Coordinates of N, CA and C in Angstrom, one line a residue:
M1133 N -62.0 0.1 -104.2 CA -61.4 0.9 -104.1 C -61.7 1.6 -102.7
V1134 N -60.4 2.6 -102.3 CA -60.5 3.7 -101.2 C -61.3 4.5 -100.9
D1135 N -62.2 4.5 -99.6 CA -63.0 5.9 -99.2 C -62.0 6.4 -99.4
A1136 N -62.8 8.0 -99.1 CA -62.0 8.9 -99.1 C -61.5 9.4 -98.0
A1137 N -62.1 8.3 -96.2 CA -61.6 8.4 -95.1 C -60.5 8.0 -94.9
I1138 N -60.5 7.0 -95.6 CA -59.1 6.0 -95.4 C -57.7 6.4 -96.3
G1139 N -58.4 7.1 -97.6 CA -57.1 7.6 -98.3 C -56.9 8.6 -97.5
E1140 N -57.2 9.6 -96.8 CA -56.9 10.9 -96.0 C -55.9 10.1 -94.9
A1141 N -56.1 9.5 -94.6 CA -56.0 8.6 -93.3 C -54.0 8.5 -94.1
L1142 N -54.2 7.4 -94.8 CA -53.2 7.4 -95.3 C -52.4 8.2 -96.0
A1143 N -52.2 9.5 -96.5 CA -52.2 10.4 -96.8 C -51.2 11.3 -95.5
E1144 N -52.1 11.5 -94.0 CA -52.0 11.7 -93.5 C -50.4 11.3 -92.7
A1145 N -50.5 9.9 -92.9 CA -49.8 9.4 -92.3 C -48.4 9.6 -92.9
A1146 N -48.3 9.6 -93.7 CA -47.2 10.0 -94.5 C -46.9 11.2 -95.2
R1147 N -48.0 11.6 -94.4 CA -46.7 13.2 -94.3 C -46.3 13.4 -92.7
H1148 N -46.3 12.4 -91.8 CA -46.1 12.9 -90.3 C -44.5 12.3 -90.9
L1149 N -44.0 11.2 -92.3 CA -42.9 10.6 -91.5 C -41.8 11.8 -92.0
G1150 N -42.4 12.5 -92.6 CA -41.4 13.7 -92.4 C -41.3 14.8 -92.5
R1151 N -41.9 14.8 -91.2 CA -41.5 15.8 -89.6 C -40.9 15.7 -89.1
D1152 N -40.6 17.0 -88.2 CA -39.6 16.4 -86.8 C -39.7 16.0 -85.8
E1153 N -39.8 14.2 -86.2 CA -41.1 14.2 -84.8 C -39.6 12.7 -84.6
S1154 N -40.1 12.2 -82.9 CA -39.1 11.4 -82.9 C -39.4 10.1 -83.5
V1155 N -39.0 9.3 -83.5 CA -39.3 7.5 -84.0 C -40.8 7.5 -83.2
A1156 N -40.6 7.1 -82.0 CA -41.5 7.0 -80.8 C -43.2 7.7 -81.5
E1157 N -42.9 8.7 -81.8 CA -43.8 9.8 -82.2 C -44.6 9.4 -83.9
K1158 N -43.7 9.4 -84.7 CA -44.0 8.7 -86.1 C -44.9 7.5 -86.0
L1159 N -44.0 6.0 -85.2 CA -44.4 5.1 -84.9 C -46.1 5.4 -84.0
A1160 N -46.3 6.1 -83.4 CA -47.2 6.1 -82.8 C -48.7 6.5 -83.8
T1161 N -47.6 7.7 -84.1 CA -48.7 8.3 -85.2 C -49.4 6.6 -86.5
I1162 N -48.6 5.9 -86.8 CA -49.1 4.9 -87.6 C -49.9 3.8 -87.3
V1163 N -49.6 3.8 -85.6 CA -50.5 2.4 -85.3 C -52.1 3.3 -85.0
T1164 N -52.3 4.4 -84.5 CA -53.4 5.1 -83.8 C -54.0 5.2 -85.5
T1165 N -53.7 5.8 -86.5 CA -54.3 5.9 -87.5 C -54.7 4.8 -88.0
L1166 N -53.7 3.8 -87.5 CA -53.9 2.4 -88.9 C -55.4 2.1 -87.7
S1167 N -55.4 1.4 -86.3 CA -56.7 1.4 -86.1 C -57.7 2.0 -86.0
S1168 N -57.3 3.4 -86.1 CA -58.9 3.9 -86.6 C -59.2 3.5 -88.0
T1169 N -58.8 3.4 -88.6 CA -59.3 3.3 -90.4 C -59.2 1.7 -91.0
L1170 N -58.4 0.9 -90.0 CA -58.4 0.0 -91.4 C -59.9 -1.1 -90.9
P1171 N -60.6 -1.2 -91.7 CA -61.9 -2.5 -91.6 C -62.0 -3.2 -91.1
G1172 N -62.6 -3.4 -89.5 CA -62.6 -4.5 -89.1 C -61.6 -4.6 -87.7
F1173 N -60.7 -3.8 -87.8 CA -59.7 -3.7 -87.0 C -59.5 -2.4 -85.6
D1174 N -59.3 -3.1 -84.4 CA -59.4 -2.0 -83.6 C -58.5 -1.6 -82.8
E1175 N -57.2 -2.5 -82.6 CA -56.1 -2.3 -82.0 C -54.5 -2.4 -82.8
A1176 N -53.7 -2.1 -83.0 CA -52.8 -1.9 -83.6 C -51.1 -1.8 -82.9
G1177 N -50.2 -2.5 -82.7 CA -48.9 -2.3 -82.7 C -47.7 -2.3 -83.9
I1178 N -46.8 -1.8 -83.0 CA -45.4 -2.1 -83.9 C -44.2 -2.5 -83.1
S1179 N -43.4 -4.0 -83.7 CA -42.5 -4.5 -83.0 C -41.2 -4.6 -83.8
T1180 N -40.3 -4.4 -83.0 CA -38.8 -4.6 -84.0 C -38.4 -6.2 -83.6
V1181 N -37.6 -6.6 -84.3 CA -36.2 -7.1 -84.2 C -34.8 -7.1 -84.1
D1182 N -34.3 -7.3 -83.1 CA -32.9 -6.6 -83.0 C -32.1 -7.6 -83.8
R1183 N -30.5 -7.5 -83.6 CA -29.6 -8.4 -84.6 C -29.8 -9.7 -84.1
H1184 N -29.6 -9.4 -82.7 CA -30.4 -10.7 -81.7 C -31.1 -11.7 -81.7
G1185 N -32.1 -11.7 -82.5 CA -33.2 -12.2 -82.4 C -34.3 -11.9 -81.7
R1186 N -33.9 -10.6 -80.6 CA -35.1 -9.8 -79.7 C -36.0 -10.1 -80.3
V1187 N -37.1 -9.8 -79.5 CA -38.4 -9.2 -80.7 C -39.4 -7.7 -79.6
E1188 N -39.6 -6.5 -79.6 CA -39.7 -5.7 -78.6 C -41.2 -4.9 -79.5
T1189 N -41.8 -4.9 -78.6 CA -43.1 -4.2 -79.1 C -42.8 -2.4 -78.6
K1190 N -42.9 -1.5 -79.7 CA -42.1 -0.3 -79.9 C -43.4 0.9 -79.9
A1191 N -44.9 0.5 -80.2 CA -45.5 1.8 -80.1 C -46.8 0.5 -80.1
A1192 N -48.3 1.1 -79.4 CA -49.2 0.3 -79.1 C -50.2 1.0 -78.8
T1193 N -51.5 0.5 -79.4 CA -52.5 1.3 -79.2 C -53.4 1.3 -78.0
S1194 N -53.0 0.5 -77.3 CA -53.4 -0.3 -76.0 C -52.7 -1.4 -75.3
Q1195 N -52.9 -0.8 -73.8 CA -51.9 -2.0 -73.0 C -52.6 -4.1 -73.7
L1196 N -53.9 -4.2 -74.5 CA -54.0 -5.1 -75.1 C -52.9 -5.4 -76.1
V1197 N -52.4 -4.9 -77.0 CA -51.9 -5.0 -77.3 C -50.3 -5.5 -77.0
W1198 N -50.2 -5.0 -75.4 CA -48.7 -4.6 -75.3 C -49.2 -6.5 -74.6
D1199 N -50.3 -6.9 -74.2 CA -50.1 -8.4 -73.5 C -50.4 -9.4 -74.7
L1200 N -51.0 -8.7 -75.7 CA -50.6 -10.5 -76.8 C -50.1 -10.1 -77.4
D1201 N -48.8 -9.2 -78.0 CA -47.6 -8.8 -78.1 C -46.8 -9.8 -77.4
T1202 N -46.7 -9.9 -75.7 CA -45.5 -10.4 -75.1 C -45.8 -11.6 -74.7
L1203 N -47.3 -11.7 -75.1 CA -47.8 -13.5 -75.1 C -47.4 -14.1 -75.9
Q1204 N -46.9 -13.8 -77.1 CA -46.7 -14.1 -78.2 C -44.7 -14.0 -78.4
Y1205 N -44.5 -13.7 -78.1 CA -43.0 -13.4 -77.9 C -42.1 -14.6 -76.9
E1206 N -43.6 -15.1 -75.6 CA -43.4 -15.5 -74.6 C -43.8 -17.1 -75.2
L1207 N -44.6 -16.8 -75.5 CA -44.5 -18.7 -76.0 C -44.0 -19.0 -77.7
G1208 N -43.6 -18.3 -78.2 CA -43.0 -18.2 -79.2 C -43.8 -18.1 -80.5
E1209 N -44.8 -18.5 -80.1 CA -45.8 -18.8 -81.5 C -47.0 -17.9 -81.7
G1210 N -47.7 -17.7 -82.8 CA -48.5 -16.7 -83.6 C -48.4 -16.0 -84.6
P1211 N -49.1 -15.0 -84.9 CA -49.3 -14.8 -85.9 C -48.1 -13.6 -86.1
C1212 N -47.4 -13.2 -85.3 CA -46.8 -11.6 -85.4 C -45.7 -12.8 -85.4
V1213 N -45.4 -14.0 -84.8 CA -43.9 -14.9 -84.7 C -43.6 -15.4 -86.3
D1214 N -45.1 -15.8 -86.6 CA -45.1 -16.4 -87.9 C -44.5 -15.6 -89.1
S1215 N -44.9 -14.0 -88.9 CA -44.8 -12.9 -90.0 C -43.3 -12.9 -90.1
L1216 N -42.7 -12.9 -88.7 CA -41.2 -12.5 -88.5 C -40.3 -13.3 -89.4
H1217 N -40.8 -15.1 -89.3 CA -39.6 -15.7 -89.7 C -40.4 -16.8 -90.7
A1218 N -41.8 -16.5 -91.3 CA -41.9 -17.8 -92.4 C -42.7 -16.7 -93.4
E1219 N -44.0 -16.5 -93.0 CA -44.8 -15.8 -94.2 C -45.1 -14.5 -94.2
S1220 N -45.0 -13.6 -95.2 CA -44.5 -12.1 -94.7 C -45.9 -11.4 -94.4
I1221 N -46.8 -12.4 -94.7 CA -48.0 -11.4 -94.0 C -49.3 -12.6 -93.4
V1222 N -49.5 -12.8 -92.1 CA -50.3 -13.7 -91.9 C -52.2 -13.1 -91.2
K1223 N -52.6 -14.2 -91.9 CA -54.2 -13.9 -91.5 C -54.2 -14.7 -90.7
A1224 N -55.5 -14.4 -89.3 CA -56.1 -15.2 -88.4 C -57.2 -14.7 -87.9
P1225 N -58.5 -15.1 -89.0 CA -60.0 -15.0 -89.2 C -60.6 -15.9 -88.1
H1226 N -61.5 -15.7 -87.4 CA -62.3 -16.7 -86.7 C -60.9 -17.0 -85.8
V1227 N -59.7 -16.6 -84.9 CA -59.0 -16.8 -84.2 C -58.9 -18.3 -83.1
R1228 N -60.5 -18.2 -82.9 CA -61.1 -19.0 -81.6 C -60.7 -20.9 -82.4
H1229 N -61.4 -20.3 -83.8 CA -60.9 -22.2 -84.3 C -59.3 -22.7 -85.1
D1230 N -58.6 -21.5 -84.7 CA -57.3 -21.8 -85.5 C -56.6 -22.5 -84.6
Q1231 N -56.3 -23.8 -85.3 CA -55.4 -24.7 -84.8 C -53.4 -24.3 -84.8
R1232 N -53.3 -23.5 -85.3 CA -52.0 -23.1 -85.5 C -51.3 -23.1 -84.9
W1233 N -51.8 -22.5 -83.5 CA -50.7 -21.9 -82.0 C -51.9 -22.1 -81.2
P1234 N -51.6 -23.5 -81.1 CA -52.5 -24.1 -80.0 C -52.2 -23.4 -78.4
R1235 N -51.4 -23.2 -77.7 CA -50.8 -22.5 -76.6 C -51.5 -21.1 -76.6
Y1236 N -51.4 -20.2 -77.9 CA -51.6 -18.8 -77.9 C -53.3 -18.2 -77.8
V1237 N -53.4 -19.7 -78.8 CA -54.9 -19.1 -79.1 C -55.8 -19.2 -78.1
P1238 N -55.7 -20.0 -76.9 CA -56.9 -20.1 -75.7 C -56.7 -18.8 -74.8
R1239 N -55.4 -18.5 -74.7 CA -55.2 -17.4 -74.2 C -55.5 -15.6 -74.6
A1240 N -55.3 -16.1 -75.7 CA -55.5 -14.5 -76.7 C -56.8 -14.3 -76.5
V1241 N -57.7 -15.7 -76.8 CA -59.2 -15.3 -77.0 C -60.0 -14.9 -75.8
E1242 N -59.1 -15.5 -74.5 CA -59.3 -14.7 -73.2 C -59.6 -13.3 -72.9
L1243 N -58.7 -12.9 -73.7 CA -58.3 -11.4 -73.6 C -59.1 -10.2 -74.2
G1244 N -60.0 -11.6 -75.4 CA -60.8 -11.0 -76.0 C -60.6 -10.7 -77.5
L1245 N -59.6 -11.4 -78.3 CA -59.0 -12.0 -79.6 C -60.0 -12.2 -80.6
R1246 N -60.6 -12.0 -81.7 CA -61.8 -12.4 -82.3 C -60.6 -12.7 -83.8
S1247 N -60.3 -11.8 -84.0 CA -58.9 -12.3 -85.4 C -58.0 -11.4 -85.4
Q1248 N -56.9 -11.8 -86.1 CA -55.5 -10.9 -86.0 C -55.0 -10.8 -87.6
L1249 N -54.4 -9.9 -88.1 CA -53.5 -9.7 -88.8 C -51.8 -9.6 -88.7
A1250 N -50.8 -10.1 -89.4 CA -49.3 -9.8 -88.5 C -48.7 -9.5 -90.4
V1251 N -47.6 -8.0 -90.4 CA -47.6 -7.8 -91.6 C -45.8 -7.8 -91.4
R1252 N -44.9 -8.8 -92.0 CA -43.5 -7.9 -91.6 C -43.1 -7.2 -92.1
L1253 N -42.1 -6.1 -91.1 CA -41.0 -5.4 -92.1 C -40.3 -5.3 -92.2
Y1254 N -39.7 -4.8 -93.5 CA -39.0 -5.0 -93.8 C -38.2 -4.1 -95.1
V1255 N -37.0 -3.6 -95.0 CA -36.1 -2.8 -95.8 C -35.9 -3.6 -97.4
D1256 N -35.6 -4.5 -97.1 CA -35.1 -5.1 -98.7 C -35.4 -6.4 -98.3
E1257 N -35.5 -7.9 -99.2 CA -35.9 -9.4 -99.3 C -34.9 -10.0 -97.8
E1258 N -33.7 -9.6 -97.5 CA -33.1 -10.2 -96.5 C -33.0 -9.7 -95.1
R1259 N -34.0 -8.2 -95.0 CA -33.5 -8.2 -93.5 C -34.8 -7.6 -93.2
T1260 N -35.4 -8.5 -92.6 CA -36.8 -8.1 -91.1 C -36.1 -7.4 -90.3
I1261 N -36.5 -5.9 -90.4 CA -36.6 -5.2 -89.2 C -37.7 -5.0 -87.7
G1262 N -39.0 -5.7 -88.4 CA -40.0 -5.4 -87.2 C -41.0 -6.4 -87.8
G1263 N -42.2 -6.2 -86.8 CA -43.8 -6.2 -87.8 C -44.7 -5.6 -87.0
L1264 N -45.7 -5.6 -88.3 CA -47.3 -4.4 -87.4 C -47.8 -5.8 -86.8
N1265 N -48.1 -5.5 -86.2 CA -49.5 -6.4 -85.6 C -51.2 -5.9 -85.3
I1266 N -51.9 -6.4 -85.9 CA -53.0 -5.6 -86.1 C -54.2 -6.9 -84.9
Y1267 N -55.0 -6.1 -84.2 CA -55.7 -7.4 -83.7 C -57.7 -6.9 -83.6
S1268 N -58.1 -7.4 -83.4 CA -60.0 -7.1 -83.4 C -60.6 -8.0 -82.5
T1269 N -60.9 -6.6 -81.9 CA -62.1 -7.5 -80.8 C -63.3 -7.7 -81.0
T1270 N -63.8 -7.2 -82.3 CA -65.0 -7.1 -82.6 C -65.3 -7.5 -83.8
S1271 N -64.5 -8.5 -84.4 CA -65.0 -9.0 -85.9 C -64.2 -10.1 -85.8
D1272 N -64.8 -11.3 -86.4 CA -64.3 -12.8 -86.6 C -63.8 -12.5 -88.2
D1273 N -63.3 -11.9 -89.4 CA -63.5 -11.5 -90.3 C -62.6 -10.7 -90.7
I1274 N -62.0 -10.8 -91.4 CA -61.0 -9.8 -92.1 C -61.4 -9.2 -93.2
D1275 N -61.7 -8.2 -93.5 CA -62.0 -7.2 -94.7 C -61.0 -7.6 -95.6
P1276 N -61.1 -8.1 -97.0 CA -60.1 -8.0 -98.1 C -59.2 -7.0 -98.1
D1277 N -59.9 -5.5 -98.2 CA -59.3 -4.5 -97.9 C -58.1 -4.2 -97.1
A1278 N -58.7 -5.2 -96.1 CA -57.9 -4.4 -94.6 C -56.2 -5.0 -95.0
V1279 N -55.9 -6.3 -95.8 CA -54.4 -6.4 -96.0 C -53.9 -5.7 -97.1
W1280 N -54.1 -5.5 -97.9 CA -53.2 -4.4 -98.0 C -53.3 -2.8 -98.1
I1281 N -54.1 -2.2 -97.0 CA -54.2 -1.5 -96.3 C -53.6 -1.3 -95.3
A1282 N -53.1 -2.2 -95.2 CA -52.0 -2.9 -93.6 C -50.5 -3.1 -94.2
D1283 N -50.5 -3.6 -95.1 CA -49.3 -3.6 -95.9 C -48.6 -2.2 -96.5
V1284 N -49.4 -1.3 -96.8 CA -49.3 0.1 -97.0 C -48.7 0.4 -95.7
Y1285 N -49.4 0.0 -94.8 CA -48.5 1.8 -93.4 C -47.2 0.7 -93.0
A1286 N -47.3 -1.0 -93.1 CA -46.6 -1.5 -92.8 C -44.9 -0.7 -93.6
A1287 N -45.0 -0.3 -95.1 CA -44.0 0.5 -95.8 C -43.7 1.5 -95.2
Q1288 N -44.9 2.0 -94.9 CA -44.3 3.4 -93.8 C -43.8 3.4 -92.7
A1289 N -44.1 1.9 -91.8 CA -43.4 2.3 -90.1 C -41.8 1.2 -90.9
A1290 N -41.8 0.8 -91.7 CA -40.0 0.3 -92.4 C -39.5 1.1 -92.8
V1291 N -40.2 2.1 -93.2 CA -38.9 3.5 -93.6 C -38.6 4.1 -92.5
V1292 N -39.6 4.5 -91.8 CA -39.1 4.9 -90.2 C -38.4 4.1 -89.5
L1293 N -38.7 2.8 -89.2 CA -37.9 2.6 -88.5 C -35.9 1.7 -89.1
G1294 N -36.2 2.0 -90.6 CA -35.1 1.2 -91.6 C -33.9 2.9 -90.6
Q1295 N -35.0 4.2 -91.8 CA -34.1 5.4 -91.8 C -33.4 5.3 -90.3
A1296 N -34.2 5.1 -88.9 CA -33.6 5.4 -87.3 C -32.4 3.9 -87.6
R1297 N -32.6 3.0 -87.9 CA -31.7 2.4 -87.9 C -30.4 2.5 -88.3
S1298 N -30.3 3.0 -89.7 CA -28.8 3.7 -90.7 C -28.2 4.5 -89.5
L1299 N -29.3 5.7 -89.1 CA -28.3 6.7 -88.2 C -28.0 5.7 -86.9
D1300 N -28.5 4.7 -86.6 CA -27.8 4.3 -85.4 C -26.9 3.4 -85.5
E1301 N -26.8 2.7 -87.0 CA -25.7 2.2 -87.5 C -24.8 3.3 -87.3
L1302 N -24.6 4.6 -88.1 CA -23.6 5.2 -88.0 C -23.5 5.6 -86.7
G1303 N -24.0 6.3 -86.5 CA -23.6 6.6 -85.0 C -22.4 5.7 -84.2
R1304 N -22.5 4.3 -84.6 CA -22.0 3.3 -83.7 C -20.6 3.6 -84.5
A1305 N -21.1 3.2 -85.7 CA -19.9 3.4 -87.2 C -18.4 4.6 -86.4
L1306 N -19.1 5.9 -86.1 CA -18.3 7.1 -86.1 C -18.2 6.9 -84.6
E1307 N -18.6 6.5 -83.5 CA -18.1 5.9 -82.4 C -17.2 5.5 -82.2
S1308 N -16.9 4.4 -83.0 CA -16.0 3.2 -83.0 C -14.6 3.9 -83.8
R1309 N -15.1 4.5 -84.8 CA -13.8 5.1 -85.1 C -13.1 6.2 -84.5
Q1310 N -13.5 7.0 -83.7 CA -13.5 7.6 -82.7 C -12.4 6.9 -81.6
L1311 N -12.7 6.0 -81.3 CA -12.5 5.1 -80.0 C -11.0 5.0 -80.5
I1312 N -11.2 3.9 -81.6 CA -9.9 3.8 -82.4 C -8.6 4.4 -82.3
G1313 N -9.4 5.7 -83.3 CA -8.2 6.9 -83.4 C -7.4 7.5 -81.9
Q1314 N -8.3 7.1 -80.7 CA -7.8 8.2 -79.9 C -6.8 6.8 -78.9
A1315 N -7.2 5.2 -79.4 CA -6.3 4.8 -78.9 C -5.3 4.2 -79.5
V1316 N -5.2 4.5 -80.7 CA -3.9 4.6 -81.8 C -3.1 5.5 -81.4
G1317 N -3.3 7.1 -81.3 CA -2.8 8.0 -80.8 C -2.4 8.0 -79.1
L1318 N -3.0 7.3 -78.8 CA -2.0 6.9 -77.5 C -1.1 5.4 -77.5
L1319 N -1.7 4.9 -78.4 CA -0.2 4.0 -78.5 C 1.0 4.5 -79.6
M1320 N 1.0 5.5 -79.9 CA 2.0 6.2 -80.9 C 2.8 7.0 -79.7
A1321 N 2.1 7.5 -78.8 CA 2.5 8.1 -77.5 C 3.1 7.4 -76.9
T1322 N 2.7 6.3 -76.0 CA 3.4 5.6 -75.2 C 4.7 5.1 -75.7
Y1323 N 4.6 4.1 -77.1 CA 5.7 3.1 -77.9 C 6.2 3.8 -78.7
D1324 N 6.1 5.2 -78.9 CA 6.9 6.0 -80.0 C 6.7 5.8 -81.7
L1325 N 5.8 4.7 -81.6 CA 5.1 4.4 -83.5 C 4.8 5.1 -83.9
D1326 N 4.6 4.9 -85.6 CA 3.6 5.5 -86.1 C 2.3 4.8 -86.2
E1327 N 1.3 5.5 -86.7 CA 0.0 5.7 -86.7 C -0.3 4.2 -87.6
Q1328 N 0.5 3.9 -88.4 CA 0.2 2.3 -89.1 C 0.9 1.2 -88.2
G1329 N 1.7 1.6 -87.2 CA 2.6 0.3 -86.3 C 1.1 0.7 -85.3
A1330 N 1.3 1.3 -84.7 CA 0.1 1.7 -83.3 C -1.0 0.8 -83.8
F1331 N -1.7 0.9 -85.3 CA -3.2 0.5 -85.5 C -2.5 -1.4 -86.0
N1332 N -1.7 -1.8 -86.2 CA -1.4 -3.3 -86.8 C -1.7 -3.6 -85.5
F1333 N -1.0 -2.7 -84.2 CA -0.7 -3.6 -82.8 C -2.2 -3.6 -82.6
L1334 N -2.8 -2.7 -82.7 CA -4.8 -3.1 -82.1 C -5.1 -4.0 -82.8
A1335 N -5.1 -4.2 -84.1 CA -5.3 -5.4 -84.7 C -4.8 -6.8 -84.5
R1336 N -3.6 -7.1 -83.9 CA -3.2 -8.0 -83.8 C -3.5 -8.2 -82.3
T1337 N -3.8 -7.2 -81.5 CA -4.1 -7.9 -80.1 C -6.1 -8.5 -80.5
S1338 N -6.5 -7.9 -81.3 CA -8.2 -8.0 -81.3 C -7.9 -9.5 -81.9
S1339 N -7.0 -9.9 -82.7 CA -6.9 -11.5 -83.4 C -6.5 -12.0 -82.5
H1340 N -5.8 -12.1 -81.7 CA -5.1 -12.9 -80.9 C -6.3 -13.3 -79.5
A1341 N -7.0 -12.2 -79.0 CA -7.8 -11.9 -77.7 C -9.1 -12.7 -78.3
N1342 N -9.6 -13.0 -79.5 CA -10.9 -12.9 -80.3 C -11.9 -11.5 -79.6
V1343 N -11.6 -10.5 -79.3 CA -12.2 -9.7 -79.0 C -12.3 -8.3 -80.2
K1344 N -13.8 -7.5 -80.1 CA -13.5 -6.8 -81.6 C -12.3 -6.0 -81.6
L1345 N -12.4 -4.9 -82.3 CA -11.2 -3.6 -82.3 C -12.0 -3.2 -81.9
R1346 N -12.9 -2.8 -81.8 CA -13.6 -1.5 -80.9 C -13.8 -1.8 -79.2
E1347 N -13.7 -2.6 -79.4 CA -13.6 -3.3 -77.9 C -12.4 -3.1 -77.0
I1348 N -11.1 -3.2 -77.8 CA -9.7 -3.3 -77.6 C -9.2 -1.7 -77.2
A1349 N -9.9 -1.1 -78.1 CA -9.8 0.2 -78.4 C -10.5 1.1 -76.9
R1350 N -11.8 0.5 -76.6 CA -12.6 1.1 -75.6 C -11.3 0.7 -74.0
R1351 N -11.6 -0.5 -74.3 CA -10.6 -0.9 -73.0 C -9.1 0.2 -73.1
L1352 N -8.4 0.5 -73.8 CA -7.4 1.2 -73.6 C -7.7 3.0 -73.3
V1353 N -8.8 3.0 -73.7 CA -9.1 4.5 -73.6 C -9.5 4.5 -72.1
A1354 N -10.4 4.0 -71.9 CA -10.8 3.9 -70.2 C -10.1 4.0 -69.7
D1355 N -8.4 2.7 -69.4 CA -7.7 2.8 -68.7 C -6.6 3.8 -68.7
H1356 N -6.7 4.6 -69.5 CA -6.2 5.6 -69.7 C -6.8 6.8 -68.9
A1357 N -7.6 7.1 -69.5 CA -8.9 8.2 -68.5 C -8.9 7.9 -67.0
A1358 N -9.1 6.9 -66.4 CA -8.7 6.3 -64.9 C -7.7 6.7 -64.9
G1359 N -6.6 7.0 -65.6 CA -4.9 7.2 -64.7 C -4.4 5.7 -64.6
H1360 N -4.3 4.6 -65.5 CA -3.8 3.7 -65.0 C -2.6 3.5 -66.7
G1361 N -2.8 4.7 -67.0 CA -1.7 4.7 -68.5 C -2.4 3.8 -69.1
V1362 N -1.4 3.4 -70.6 CA -1.7 2.2 -71.7 C -1.1 0.8 -71.4
T1363 N -2.6 0.4 -71.0 CA -1.8 -1.5 -70.2 C -1.8 -2.0 -71.2
V1364 N -1.0 -3.1 -71.9 CA -1.2 -4.0 -72.7 C 0.0 -5.2 -72.1
R1365 N -0.2 -6.0 -72.6 CA 0.7 -7.6 -72.6 C 2.3 -7.2 -72.6
Q1366 N 2.3 -6.9 -73.6 CA 3.7 -6.8 -74.1 C 3.9 -6.0 -74.8
P1367 N 5.0 -4.8 -75.0 CA 5.0 -3.9 -75.9 C 4.7 -4.3 -77.5
P1368 N 4.2 -3.1 -78.3 CA 4.2 -3.7 -79.4 C 5.6 -3.8 -80.1
A1369 N 5.7 -4.8 -81.3 CA 6.8 -5.4 -81.8 C 7.4 -4.2 -82.9

């Protein structure tokens, strides 16, 4: 059963999700609250995975978290890495004796690590967006309650990151639409085309050059802004 302190901490972290704060501030609140309330653990961090598979720490309670996170990214092994690509929750009690990560464990123990818990962050079963990395320098054991409590915090972090990613994707989509509209307008004016004809030309150029439509549009708009006019290899048919 959750005691009053942990219950209040969970509620307070949840309330922060609705406040007018930056993503960084919300993530910092989550890791700070988690590290102070999760039984047996004293440090926590949140990492994200981009579309190219690159992992980056976005919030951490101390330099130790940055060091341990970075060590796992560089070595390509550790609970953090496994939670992103294999099991969604990875427990590593008595980490000194763990044989799963032969390069990571000795160096992590030198930094003071005694146990670790890693939880995947996702908005659906197909889409991993990051991980919650939790470290203990005081306890070799993992309290059974710590696992499900960490999972609740992971869900909160996933909501924050999922919303931020959706807004970012929306922003990129709107930017792309604006660029393509500008490029279409330039082609219409330069070659006396209608809107559909100008768009078709952009699409053909994108296909033949194997370059994204947005990038073709960006180059045309940039050339025009630089005073070079609209430069294409051949006028549209």
